[in-house]
């Protein structure tokens, strides 16, 4: 009579043991036989670099935004366009010599880091603020800032609100998972202003609630306010307060653990700064091919082997400039005077024009 | 010699022995399942440790949260920890789940009984209610309530003001709320004493009922005694120590009302959506329960001279409960879990605070989700436990 249960328990134990062994074999496959402790440094050489993966796939996957006109926006034709999208295309141009070999993976604010961390995307270009905890805790590396932003607040014109102090006791709509949620809390606490935060998951929900009068104000990066104002029912009824709540350096991010890939993304961004500095645009770049200036010759790959240092062909920066343009062109195309946003360059000018864009030299 | 030969013949090789195969197949399936689980686990841990350099840790719960939460049942500010923010979300979930269960049960019973009404119109209304709300996805219902009903209420400046004053606007409902005053500690004692008295009265009545065979309305007398004690206690305390509770009235100041109790637009929308949706299911459960009691039972009760109300209370309902309680439990569990849809309309419940904001600020996806899942599991198992205990008490005792 005891045979049944005993056999059953024996079977259960056997199953667990076999399972563990199979898994251990599968798990340990890339490392030489063995214990978990020894494994740490070894697998680095065996895992493929991000650049290899991108080349094999024959396209770059960018973690992006689909809802922020001017930065990352999916239009009626199903095309992505915007400032962040152009930088993504610049990276593809550097790698493949073809800016169209790009897939934008649209994400919400809260998904974006997980999507990047898990390797679903290769690089993050999604109006993302560089902060210390994101740089460290999230296992990410932030590249050069492409857009210096600051948090602002939008209110209805007829509300008479002019300063943060006027918002005493007000309801303020904010999007979750953003640094704006934290900045708002910090600034209001610093000034001792009580308020009611109303938190939504997407920018659309935030603006709906604001337009319905659920909130007296709503807050996000100033560029975002300008961008979203264009899609409100009556843009003229709203005004952006002349206060800046925070520093919001927006830029690209990549995963920890692949320094070459990190360098590649950094130098593609720097190349757009340098091209503007030297007055090289997508239209006149070919006239610089016989330039005597060593700085320009290095940028265009006519002298030295700089692109090879990040694993690319020598004309990588030439392709970026030719196919996507320099920083000024990217800016003006998406946010400049000819667009509905008409955002002044401000801090996003070259250092020579009193801005913050400053690229290290190529040498 | 001959017998052992037969035995050897009769035993097939082990790979064709059904008894062995039966066990072996289970061993194999289990091995695959455990193997996969272990593989996923070790893969995740290796990725976290070696590639990203962020091993599993719950240390972040002690760090400063840094964000504000719109509504909270406990004191909370941005300077508190992530752990406390978790607690705020948890209590908000609990608040909406408990109130939701109470209201959904009441509404569900009413609709369920209405559906069985012999009045054609009443039955039709109940049937339409059930069919309509049971067949709309909850998320749609919630967004409807939030955006098409509560957001369309007048703005704060044109708020509807009921006497009290109660302000009704698209920010929510601000209503006067009692707050403890100097007499509260004394009054609390009076309430406890009243409860004990009421329990004693209920016990004595029940004993009397058993002796005489005429069961009085025990619950009614219990409530009457307790409330009576509460009222007497109120005046006693008010005269001797001071008033136990004062009313905190909302006042319109600037953009919002100050004071009183505010049931925010998001909370009201979530509660309405959950109650209306779940009540449709509960109504069906109640109807099924009542219909499961055979007609003969009712006729027997009438022929013994019981009134229709007595029949319902003493004969039909006790038997219907046996059928009602198990599916009712799963409706309660559904309501609690469905409350996580709060994220769609901006109510800061557990999932919105933890799975959204905390997850984002800390990037600790795995830790946060482990905690969130464990908490929902705990809620559900606790609800099940109590409902199962109740179910055991009311089930048919067969002798």
XYZ file of C-alpha atoms in Angstrom:
762
model
C 0.000 0.000 0.000
C 2.869 2.398 0.672
C 4.190 2.003 -2.838
C 1.963 4.675 -4.413
C 2.792 7.779 -2.358
C 6.438 6.833 -1.952
C 6.841 6.418 -5.687
C 5.109 9.732 -6.191
C 7.429 11.589 -3.839
C 10.455 9.937 -5.371
C 9.199 11.054 -8.776
C 8.749 14.601 -7.607
C 12.259 14.785 -6.198
C 13.682 13.215 -9.338
C 11.836 15.731 -11.498
C 13.257 18.635 -9.560
C 16.785 17.277 -9.695
C 16.601 16.580 -13.426
C 15.088 19.976 -14.049
C 17.876 21.718 -12.200
C 20.497 19.754 -14.084
C 18.979 20.556 -17.488
C 18.702 24.209 -16.584
C 22.216 24.313 -15.182
C 23.525 22.861 -18.437
C 21.511 25.309 -20.519
C 22.424 28.206 -18.253
C 26.122 27.402 -18.077
C 26.509 26.794 -21.786
C 28.272 30.057 -22.702
C 30.709 29.839 -19.788
C 33.296 27.119 -19.283
C 31.924 24.413 -16.973
C 31.079 25.480 -13.647
C 30.347 27.315 -10.588
C 28.596 30.657 -10.630
C 31.435 32.538 -8.940
C 34.007 31.921 -11.658
C 31.637 33.037 -14.387
C 31.669 36.783 -13.788
C 34.294 38.296 -16.159
C 34.420 35.519 -18.742
C 31.185 35.906 -20.799
C 32.046 39.432 -21.943
C 34.016 38.268 -24.989
C 31.368 35.771 -25.958
C 28.347 38.091 -25.848
C 27.875 40.092 -29.013
C 28.443 43.801 -28.981
C 25.457 46.049 -29.581
C 26.995 47.188 -32.865
C 27.255 43.575 -34.082
C 23.634 42.953 -33.159
C 22.506 46.098 -34.972
C 24.547 45.191 -38.068
C 23.207 41.651 -38.113
C 19.640 42.896 -37.797
C 20.402 45.471 -40.498
C 18.493 48.179 -38.682
C 18.736 50.287 -35.559
C 15.955 50.145 -32.980
C 15.459 53.403 -31.096
C 13.337 53.662 -27.966
C 11.275 56.726 -28.820
C 8.118 58.732 -28.336
C 5.052 58.828 -30.564
C 3.117 61.610 -28.840
C 5.314 64.671 -28.624
C 5.109 66.790 -31.767
C 8.480 68.277 -32.626
C 10.455 65.636 -30.721
C 8.962 62.291 -31.552
C 5.588 62.091 -33.249
C 3.778 59.513 -35.323
C 1.934 61.337 -38.101
C -1.193 60.300 -40.044
C 0.915 58.592 -42.696
C 2.506 56.385 -40.063
C 5.888 58.100 -40.202
C 7.879 59.177 -37.210
C 9.329 62.642 -37.244
C 10.918 65.000 -34.763
C 14.103 66.167 -33.139
C 14.797 62.902 -31.288
C 13.882 60.874 -34.344
C 16.438 62.802 -36.426
C 19.216 61.982 -33.974
C 18.190 58.375 -34.182
C 18.416 58.602 -37.971
C 21.850 60.200 -37.596
C 23.101 57.153 -35.678
C 21.699 54.873 -38.393
C 23.382 57.020 -41.071
C 26.708 56.638 -39.260
C 26.387 52.860 -39.014
C 24.747 51.909 -42.310
C 25.172 55.003 -44.467
C 21.371 54.914 -44.632
C 19.249 56.977 -42.209
C 16.129 54.961 -43.020
C 17.398 51.750 -41.474
C 15.663 52.725 -38.277
C 12.773 51.346 -36.316
C 11.263 53.573 -33.654
C 9.866 51.629 -30.757
C 7.297 54.051 -29.265
C 7.094 53.919 -25.467
C 5.373 55.650 -22.587
C 7.461 57.507 -20.041
C 7.390 54.591 -17.663
C 8.184 51.848 -20.146
C 11.158 53.489 -21.770
C 13.921 52.385 -19.383
C 12.694 48.822 -19.117
C 12.551 48.567 -22.910
C 16.132 49.803 -23.169
C 17.414 47.702 -20.256
C 15.910 44.513 -21.611
C 17.608 45.023 -24.980
C 14.371 45.597 -26.919
C 15.930 48.817 -28.168
C 19.527 49.780 -28.854
C 19.491 53.413 -27.826
C 17.026 55.719 -26.108
C 16.152 59.017 -27.791
C 12.990 60.035 -25.985
C 13.156 63.513 -24.445
C 14.696 61.892 -21.391
C 16.220 63.911 -18.575
C 19.694 62.951 -17.452
C 19.689 62.530 -13.678
C 22.161 60.905 -11.331
C 19.865 58.146 -10.166
C 18.923 57.205 -13.728
C 22.598 57.234 -14.680
C 23.511 54.905 -11.808
C 20.542 52.931 -10.436
C 19.037 52.149 -13.813
C 22.273 50.798 -15.265
C 22.301 53.389 -18.050
C 24.856 55.728 -19.567
C 23.716 59.132 -20.735
C 25.262 60.693 -23.824
C 25.765 64.369 -24.578
C 22.739 66.534 -23.936
C 20.972 67.294 -27.202
C 18.390 69.660 -25.755
C 18.692 71.835 -22.645
C 15.207 72.182 -21.273
C 13.566 73.368 -18.079
C 10.239 72.542 -16.516
C 7.431 75.022 -16.993
C 3.777 75.376 -16.033
C 0.809 76.132 -18.255
C -2.321 77.867 -16.938
C -5.467 79.340 -18.419
C -5.066 82.976 -19.381
C -8.247 84.039 -17.574
C -7.109 82.462 -14.289
C -4.846 85.423 -13.553
C -2.063 83.158 -12.308
C 1.371 84.679 -12.840
C 3.767 83.126 -10.350
C 4.140 79.816 -8.545
C 2.863 81.480 -5.358
C -0.435 82.180 -7.113
C -0.919 78.422 -7.371
C -1.534 78.147 -3.616
C -4.062 75.342 -3.095
C -4.432 74.660 -6.815
C -4.801 71.304 -8.526
C -1.902 70.571 -10.858
C -1.995 67.819 -13.482
C 1.242 65.954 -14.091
C 2.358 62.878 -15.960
C 3.610 59.918 -13.988
C 7.089 58.495 -14.203
C 8.719 61.750 -15.114
C 11.216 63.980 -13.405
C 8.554 66.693 -13.578
C 6.560 64.881 -10.903
C 9.589 65.140 -8.582
C 10.560 68.715 -9.520
C 7.033 69.898 -8.857
C 7.064 68.291 -5.400
C 10.529 69.773 -4.676
C 9.726 73.298 -5.793
C 6.379 73.470 -4.049
C 7.885 72.041 -0.845
C 10.768 74.541 -1.011
C 8.305 77.412 -1.234
C 5.815 75.884 1.188
C 2.949 76.055 -1.317
C 0.212 73.444 -0.754
C -1.253 71.915 -3.920
C -3.060 68.815 -5.138
C -1.132 66.714 -7.667
C -3.335 64.811 -10.123
C -1.243 62.143 -11.776
C -2.003 60.488 -15.119
C -0.129 57.966 -17.178
C -0.085 59.667 -20.576
C 0.269 63.241 -21.778
C -3.106 62.975 -23.515
C -4.909 62.206 -20.260
C -3.112 65.086 -18.577
C -4.192 67.628 -21.179
C -7.771 66.291 -21.265
C -8.108 66.708 -17.507
C -6.537 70.171 -17.720
C -8.828 71.297 -20.537
C -11.903 70.053 -18.653
C -10.907 72.246 -15.717
C -10.038 69.350 -13.417
C -6.691 71.059 -12.915
C -5.803 74.717 -12.675
C -2.401 74.108 -14.225
C -0.327 71.405 -15.783
C 3.379 70.968 -15.904
C 6.059 69.346 -17.998
C 9.245 70.401 -19.802
C 8.830 73.769 -21.501
C 9.452 72.274 -24.926
C 6.699 69.774 -24.161
C 4.313 72.564 -23.107
C 4.953 74.455 -26.331
C 4.493 71.291 -28.327
C 1.283 70.208 -26.603
C -0.169 73.718 -26.663
C -0.453 73.402 -30.437
C -2.870 70.473 -30.047
C -5.134 72.049 -27.384
C -8.634 73.112 -28.479
C -7.940 76.830 -28.159
C -4.169 77.311 -27.925
C -4.584 81.064 -27.421
C -6.531 80.599 -24.162
C -3.487 79.227 -22.408
C -0.240 80.717 -21.297
C 3.074 79.290 -20.115
C 4.265 80.937 -16.900
C 7.577 82.718 -16.974
C 9.109 80.435 -14.333
C 11.489 77.549 -14.779
C 11.225 74.846 -12.144
C 14.244 72.780 -12.987
C 17.179 71.855 -15.184
C 16.167 69.274 -17.755
C 19.084 68.141 -19.858
C 17.533 65.839 -22.457
C 19.750 63.402 -24.274
C 20.346 59.857 -25.445
C 20.955 56.884 -23.156
C 22.392 53.415 -23.671
C 22.778 50.349 -21.471
C 25.789 49.809 -19.226
C 28.277 47.249 -20.423
C 29.100 48.244 -24.017
C 31.511 51.149 -23.980
C 32.153 51.111 -27.720
C 28.457 51.555 -28.414
C 28.278 54.348 -25.842
C 31.219 56.109 -27.585
C 29.593 55.662 -30.971
C 26.343 57.339 -29.905
C 28.253 60.141 -28.155
C 30.402 60.954 -31.166
C 27.527 60.929 -33.616
C 25.874 63.621 -31.471
C 29.166 65.545 -31.166
C 29.640 65.356 -34.929
C 26.411 67.303 -35.428
C 27.690 70.001 -33.024
C 31.085 70.125 -34.754
C 29.513 70.355 -38.184
C 27.506 73.396 -37.128
C 30.622 74.888 -35.540
C 32.468 74.617 -38.849
C 29.465 75.730 -40.891
C 29.131 72.386 -42.633
C 25.565 71.545 -43.665
C 23.959 68.690 -45.562
C 23.898 70.906 -48.654
C 27.450 72.239 -48.665
C 29.256 69.253 -47.153
C 30.668 68.126 -50.507
C 32.331 71.512 -51.035
C 34.392 70.833 -47.895
C 35.905 67.656 -49.305
C 38.996 69.549 -50.495
C 39.248 71.599 -47.290
C 42.746 72.222 -45.928
C 41.518 72.646 -42.317
C 42.722 69.563 -40.405
C 39.755 69.750 -38.023
C 37.305 69.554 -40.903
C 39.372 66.870 -42.674
C 39.247 64.720 -39.501
C 35.504 65.228 -39.080
C 34.813 64.230 -42.674
C 37.082 61.195 -42.461
C 39.690 62.541 -44.918
C 42.456 62.361 -42.349
C 43.064 59.782 -39.621
C 40.891 56.779 -38.864
C 38.578 58.185 -36.255
C 35.386 56.380 -37.215
C 37.246 53.068 -36.969
C 37.749 53.753 -33.268
C 34.002 53.222 -32.741
C 33.897 50.327 -35.185
C 32.592 52.189 -38.240
C 33.664 53.104 -41.786
C 35.727 56.230 -42.279
C 32.909 58.276 -43.760
C 30.584 57.805 -40.784
C 30.349 61.491 -39.799
C 30.217 62.569 -43.443
C 27.112 60.376 -43.817
C 25.534 61.894 -40.708
C 26.001 65.426 -42.020
C 25.090 64.589 -45.624
C 22.009 62.535 -44.830
C 20.612 64.124 -41.674
C 22.401 67.436 -41.243
C 24.202 69.386 -38.553
C 22.645 70.343 -35.222
C 21.211 73.617 -36.521
C 19.499 71.885 -39.421
C 18.018 69.231 -37.152
C 16.832 71.897 -34.720
C 15.325 74.194 -37.310
C 13.667 71.364 -39.197
C 11.738 70.266 -36.101
C 11.526 73.186 -33.690
C 12.828 76.274 -35.489
C 11.201 79.450 -36.835
C 9.579 77.689 -39.809
C 7.699 75.262 -37.577
C 4.582 75.910 -35.485
C 6.702 75.719 -32.332
C 9.172 78.482 -33.178
C 11.304 77.729 -30.126
C 14.222 80.141 -29.653
C 17.601 78.358 -29.516
C 18.464 79.847 -26.086
C 20.777 77.490 -24.219
C 20.767 75.208 -27.216
C 23.154 77.417 -29.166
C 26.799 76.727 -29.765
C 29.123 77.858 -26.987
C 30.413 80.457 -29.402
C 26.940 81.996 -29.510
C 26.445 81.966 -25.745
C 24.825 78.518 -25.599
C 25.887 75.263 -23.990
C 26.653 73.101 -27.028
C 30.331 72.280 -26.824
C 31.848 69.232 -28.456
C 35.308 67.900 -27.575
C 37.719 67.952 -30.513
C 38.233 65.025 -32.837
C 41.900 64.178 -32.675
C 10.124 -23.349 -12.016
C 7.009 -23.142 -14.072
C 5.490 -20.340 -11.956
C 8.536 -18.079 -12.077
C 8.606 -18.498 -15.842
C 5.044 -17.229 -16.078
C 5.840 -14.282 -13.801
C 8.795 -13.267 -15.967
C 6.616 -13.495 -19.044
C 3.834 -11.424 -17.478
C 6.102 -8.456 -16.583
C 6.791 -6.308 -19.660
C 9.983 -4.198 -19.954
C 9.728 -0.965 -17.917
C 9.234 1.307 -20.949
C 6.065 -0.563 -21.685
C 4.908 -0.922 -18.117
C 1.896 1.317 -17.738
C 2.506 1.879 -14.032
C 6.055 3.040 -14.663
C 5.073 5.132 -17.665
C 2.383 6.909 -15.706
C 4.906 8.044 -13.140
C 7.642 8.677 -15.676
C 5.512 11.021 -17.780
C 4.717 13.111 -14.724
C 8.361 13.195 -13.743
C 9.271 14.422 -17.216
C 6.639 17.170 -17.272
C 7.677 18.361 -13.835
C 11.327 18.304 -14.849
C 10.614 20.492 -17.838
C 8.544 22.932 -15.770
C 11.110 23.242 -12.991
C 13.910 23.422 -15.527
C 12.249 26.288 -17.376
C 11.529 28.148 -14.157
C 15.101 27.753 -12.993
C 16.423 28.777 -16.393
C 14.338 31.982 -16.458
C 15.313 32.790 -12.906
C 19.031 32.257 -13.375
C 19.007 34.081 -16.702
C 17.330 37.084 -15.114
C 19.702 37.116 -12.165
C 22.771 36.836 -14.388
C 21.582 39.684 -16.604
C 20.882 41.896 -13.641
C 24.134 41.150 -11.887
C 26.637 41.041 -14.707
C 25.251 43.116 -17.549
C 23.452 45.906 -15.773
C 25.150 45.688 -12.380
C 21.910 46.165 -10.442
C 21.266 43.124 -8.226
C 17.904 42.561 -6.531
C 17.567 44.681 -3.420
C 14.742 46.172 -1.422
C 16.935 48.916 0.058
C 15.163 51.542 -2.038
C 12.107 51.277 0.209
C 14.015 53.286 2.806
C 15.011 56.085 0.452
C 13.185 59.399 0.193
C 10.309 59.181 -2.265
C 10.452 62.786 -3.454
C 7.028 62.855 -5.102
C 3.626 63.919 -3.832
C 0.454 61.839 -3.887
C -2.908 63.492 -4.520
C -4.929 61.744 -1.850
C -3.882 59.794 1.174
C -5.529 58.327 4.245
C -2.379 58.868 6.295
C 0.064 61.735 6.649
C 2.380 61.754 3.677
C 4.749 64.247 2.095
C 7.502 64.103 -0.486
C 10.094 63.763 2.313
C 8.721 60.358 3.356
C 10.154 57.064 2.131
C 9.164 54.880 -0.814
C 7.965 52.384 1.786
C 5.450 54.885 3.101
C 4.367 55.791 -0.422
C 3.681 52.068 -0.900
C 1.520 52.126 2.227
C -0.402 55.157 0.948
C -1.198 53.331 -2.287
C -2.118 50.177 -0.400
C -4.571 52.028 1.864
C -6.111 53.804 -1.132
C -6.679 50.418 -2.780
C -8.109 49.042 0.442
C -10.439 52.033 0.774
C -11.909 51.651 -2.679
C -12.085 47.852 -2.409
C -13.898 47.800 0.937
C -16.388 50.527 0.002
C -16.793 48.941 -3.418
C -17.595 45.527 -1.939
C -20.161 46.986 0.473
C -21.981 49.062 -2.150
C -21.764 46.439 -4.893
C -23.289 43.856 -2.532
C -26.179 46.128 -1.559
C -26.889 47.193 -5.126
C -26.414 43.633 -6.396
C -28.923 42.177 -3.932
C -31.485 44.865 -4.774
C -31.116 44.308 -8.528
C -31.077 40.525 -8.100
C -34.313 40.530 -6.107
C -35.829 43.050 -8.545
C -35.088 40.720 -11.424
C -37.273 38.059 -9.822
C -40.107 40.478 -9.217
C -43.493 39.537 -10.624
C -43.898 43.184 -11.631
C -43.001 43.219 -15.324
C -41.513 46.738 -15.340
C -39.320 46.183 -12.273
C -38.046 42.927 -13.701
C -37.345 44.542 -17.054
C -35.388 47.414 -15.536
C -33.241 44.957 -13.598
C -32.714 42.780 -16.667
C -31.643 45.757 -18.762
C -29.275 46.878 -16.020
C -27.617 43.492 -15.778
C -27.324 42.925 -19.497
C -25.993 46.405 -20.173
C -23.337 46.703 -17.494
C -22.231 43.100 -17.530
C -21.361 43.383 -21.191
C -19.372 46.613 -21.201
C -15.655 46.247 -20.485
C -14.823 47.722 -17.105
C -12.079 49.957 -18.497
C -14.555 51.573 -20.888
C -17.022 52.047 -18.047
C -14.364 53.645 -15.851
C -13.209 56.078 -18.501
C -16.841 56.888 -19.230
C -17.501 57.709 -15.579
C -14.303 59.689 -15.228
C -14.387 61.692 -18.443
C -18.045 61.824 -19.433
C -19.667 62.097 -16.020
C -17.450 63.398 -13.238
C -15.207 65.601 -15.409
C -18.343 67.166 -16.922
C -19.628 68.341 -13.566
C -19.422 72.110 -13.127
C -16.016 73.642 -12.480
C -15.030 74.658 -8.965
C -16.141 78.269 -9.437
C -19.647 77.204 -10.511
C -19.792 74.271 -8.091
C -23.177 72.935 -7.032
C -23.502 73.706 -3.333
C -25.787 71.558 -1.230
C -26.635 72.563 2.317
C -23.961 71.516 4.745
C -22.193 72.847 2.703
C -21.316 70.102 0.243
C -19.476 71.264 -2.862
C -19.973 69.187 -5.984
C -17.600 70.028 -8.820
C -15.427 68.252 -11.348
C -12.696 68.165 -8.702
C -14.812 65.850 -6.595
C -17.256 66.090 -3.733
C -16.249 68.054 -0.652
C -18.513 67.363 2.273
C -18.551 68.160 6.002
C -16.823 65.464 8.003
C -16.764 64.744 11.725
C -13.424 65.153 13.448
C -12.649 63.982 17.011
C -12.923 66.704 19.664
C -12.150 66.754 23.396
C -14.969 64.367 24.317
C -13.900 61.696 21.822
C -11.866 59.399 24.155
C -14.761 59.247 26.626
C -17.310 58.720 23.869
C -15.259 55.915 22.382
C -15.551 54.089 25.722
C -19.305 54.681 25.697
C -19.536 53.124 22.239
C -17.620 50.019 23.357
C -19.850 49.697 26.439
C -22.902 50.042 24.195
C -21.602 47.286 21.936
C -21.138 44.918 24.884
C -24.634 45.722 26.130
C -26.077 45.117 22.663
C -24.287 41.759 22.431
C -25.702 40.700 25.789
C -29.211 41.732 24.719
C -28.850 39.810 21.454
C -27.664 36.705 23.331
C -30.554 36.842 25.790
C -33.104 37.326 23.007
C -31.694 34.379 21.100
C -31.863 32.174 24.192
C -35.413 33.294 24.759
C -36.227 32.513 21.152
C -34.841 29.003 21.498
C -36.897 28.460 24.670
C -40.195 29.788 23.433
C -39.876 28.831 19.777
C -40.680 32.365 18.619
C -37.446 33.920 17.314
C -37.495 37.731 17.701
C -35.656 40.016 15.222
C -32.315 39.655 16.982
C -30.275 41.814 14.591
C -32.779 44.625 14.748
C -32.766 44.670 18.553
C -28.985 44.489 18.553
C -28.786 47.614 16.402
C -31.479 49.430 18.356
C -29.656 48.785 21.637
C -26.296 49.875 20.274
C -27.550 53.009 18.592
C -29.622 53.838 21.678
C -26.537 53.504 23.854
C -24.630 55.660 21.365
C -27.223 58.439 21.530
C -27.501 58.363 25.320
C -23.699 58.257 25.589
C -23.405 61.241 23.248
C -25.507 63.483 25.483
C -23.852 62.183 28.645
C -20.361 62.892 27.306
C -21.383 66.194 25.741
C -22.681 67.468 29.077
C -19.809 66.225 31.235
C -16.562 66.264 29.190
C -17.330 68.186 26.024
C -18.561 67.403 22.534
C -17.139 64.136 21.149
C -17.098 65.121 17.466
C -17.222 68.419 15.642
C -18.107 68.916 12.001
C -15.273 70.109 9.788
C -16.969 72.082 7.022
C -15.395 72.652 3.610
C -14.765 76.285 2.704
C -14.049 77.557 -0.794
C -10.612 79.175 -0.670
C -8.813 80.150 -3.839
C -8.868 77.277 -6.320
C -10.117 74.495 -4.082
C -12.101 73.841 -0.966
C -10.259 73.529 2.321
C -11.373 71.313 5.195
C -14.087 68.678 5.329
C -13.613 65.430 3.505
C -12.982 65.432 -0.226
C -13.969 62.444 -2.320
C -11.962 63.225 -5.423
C -13.312 62.958 -8.934
C -10.982 60.021 -9.626
C -12.102 58.183 -6.492
C -15.782 58.713 -7.255
C -15.335 57.583 -10.847
C -13.434 54.455 -9.812
C -15.912 53.574 -7.069
C -18.957 54.141 -9.312
C -17.450 52.121 -12.135
C -16.476 49.201 -9.907
C -19.766 49.155 -7.993
C -21.995 49.340 -11.051
C -20.007 46.749 -12.951
C -19.658 44.254 -10.119
C -23.261 44.730 -8.952
C -24.461 43.392 -12.315
C -22.609 40.130 -11.660
C -23.675 39.966 -8.028
C -27.305 40.467 -9.098
C -27.056 37.367 -11.256
C -25.452 35.421 -8.432
C -28.244 36.437 -6.070
C -30.918 35.569 -8.623
C -29.382 32.151 -9.207
C -29.211 31.569 -5.470
C -32.846 32.431 -4.875
C -34.022 30.421 -7.859
C -32.099 27.401 -6.629
C -34.477 27.119 -3.687
C -37.272 24.900 -4.895
C -40.776 26.222 -5.167
C -41.993 23.559 -2.775
C -40.036 25.132 0.060
C -41.823 28.404 -0.414
C -45.223 26.775 -0.693
C -44.543 24.761 2.429
C -43.621 27.947 4.285
C -46.809 29.673 3.176
C -48.934 26.711 4.146
C -47.402 26.862 7.623
C -48.700 30.419 7.818
C -45.429 32.330 7.389
C -45.674 35.799 5.839
C -43.847 36.449 2.547
C -41.128 38.406 4.408
C -40.712 35.621 6.962
C -40.550 33.107 4.145
C -37.774 35.048 2.471
C -35.843 35.603 5.676
C -36.257 32.215 7.367
C -36.707 29.759 4.516
C -35.491 31.041 1.169
C -32.473 33.178 2.023
C -30.673 30.761 4.347
C -30.837 28.130 1.626
C -29.983 30.547 -1.168
C -26.861 31.705 0.680
C -25.291 28.287 0.204
C -25.394 28.834 -3.522
C -24.623 32.546 -3.397
C -21.524 32.719 -1.229
C -18.888 30.852 -3.289
C -19.434 32.829 -6.523
C -19.887 35.994 -4.466
C -16.391 35.460 -3.101
C -14.914 35.462 -6.567
C -16.817 38.668 -7.389
C -15.240 40.288 -4.317
C -11.820 39.141 -5.479
C -12.514 40.494 -8.963
C -13.529 43.859 -7.606
C -10.359 44.148 -5.543
C -8.143 43.184 -8.438
C -10.069 45.326 -10.930
C -9.400 48.351 -8.744
C -5.911 48.351 -10.264
C -7.499 49.849 -13.391
C -7.458 53.056 -11.333
C -4.278 53.896 -13.185
C -6.332 54.747 -16.268
C -8.221 57.523 -14.515
C -5.530 58.884 -12.220
C -6.561 57.502 -8.832
C -3.415 56.796 -6.782
C -4.078 53.187 -5.830
C -1.402 50.612 -5.047
C -0.668 49.815 -8.666
C -0.610 53.445 -9.810
C 1.712 54.543 -7.018
C 3.983 51.502 -6.935
C 3.783 49.988 -10.403
C 3.967 53.378 -12.047
C 5.593 56.164 -10.101
C 7.858 54.224 -7.746
C 8.876 51.825 -10.487
C 9.824 54.758 -12.657
C 11.732 56.730 -10.134
C 13.707 53.740 -8.859
C 13.837 51.542 -11.965
C 13.432 48.492 -9.712
C 10.877 46.709 -11.875
C 11.313 43.226 -10.443
C 11.296 44.222 -6.786
C 8.307 46.525 -7.196
C 6.290 43.913 -9.063
C 7.130 41.204 -6.545
C 5.801 43.474 -3.790
C 2.702 44.530 -5.711
C 1.819 40.955 -6.623
C 2.410 39.774 -3.072
C 0.119 42.480 -1.705
C -2.729 41.713 -4.121
C -2.275 38.011 -3.365
C -2.478 38.767 0.349
C -5.682 40.803 -0.118
C -7.269 38.075 -2.194
C -6.281 35.212 0.084
C -7.527 37.111 3.130
C -10.864 37.823 1.459
C -11.135 34.174 0.439
C -10.295 33.021 3.945
C -13.071 35.036 5.554
C -15.594 34.123 2.892
C -14.683 30.453 3.255
C -15.137 30.604 7.014
C -18.536 32.213 6.465
C -19.391 29.640 3.822
C -18.584 26.823 6.234
C -20.944 28.304 8.803
C -23.923 28.567 6.471
C -23.529 25.427 4.418
C -26.056 22.629 4.624
C -25.310 20.362 7.537
C -26.176 16.829 6.508
C -26.920 14.342 9.196
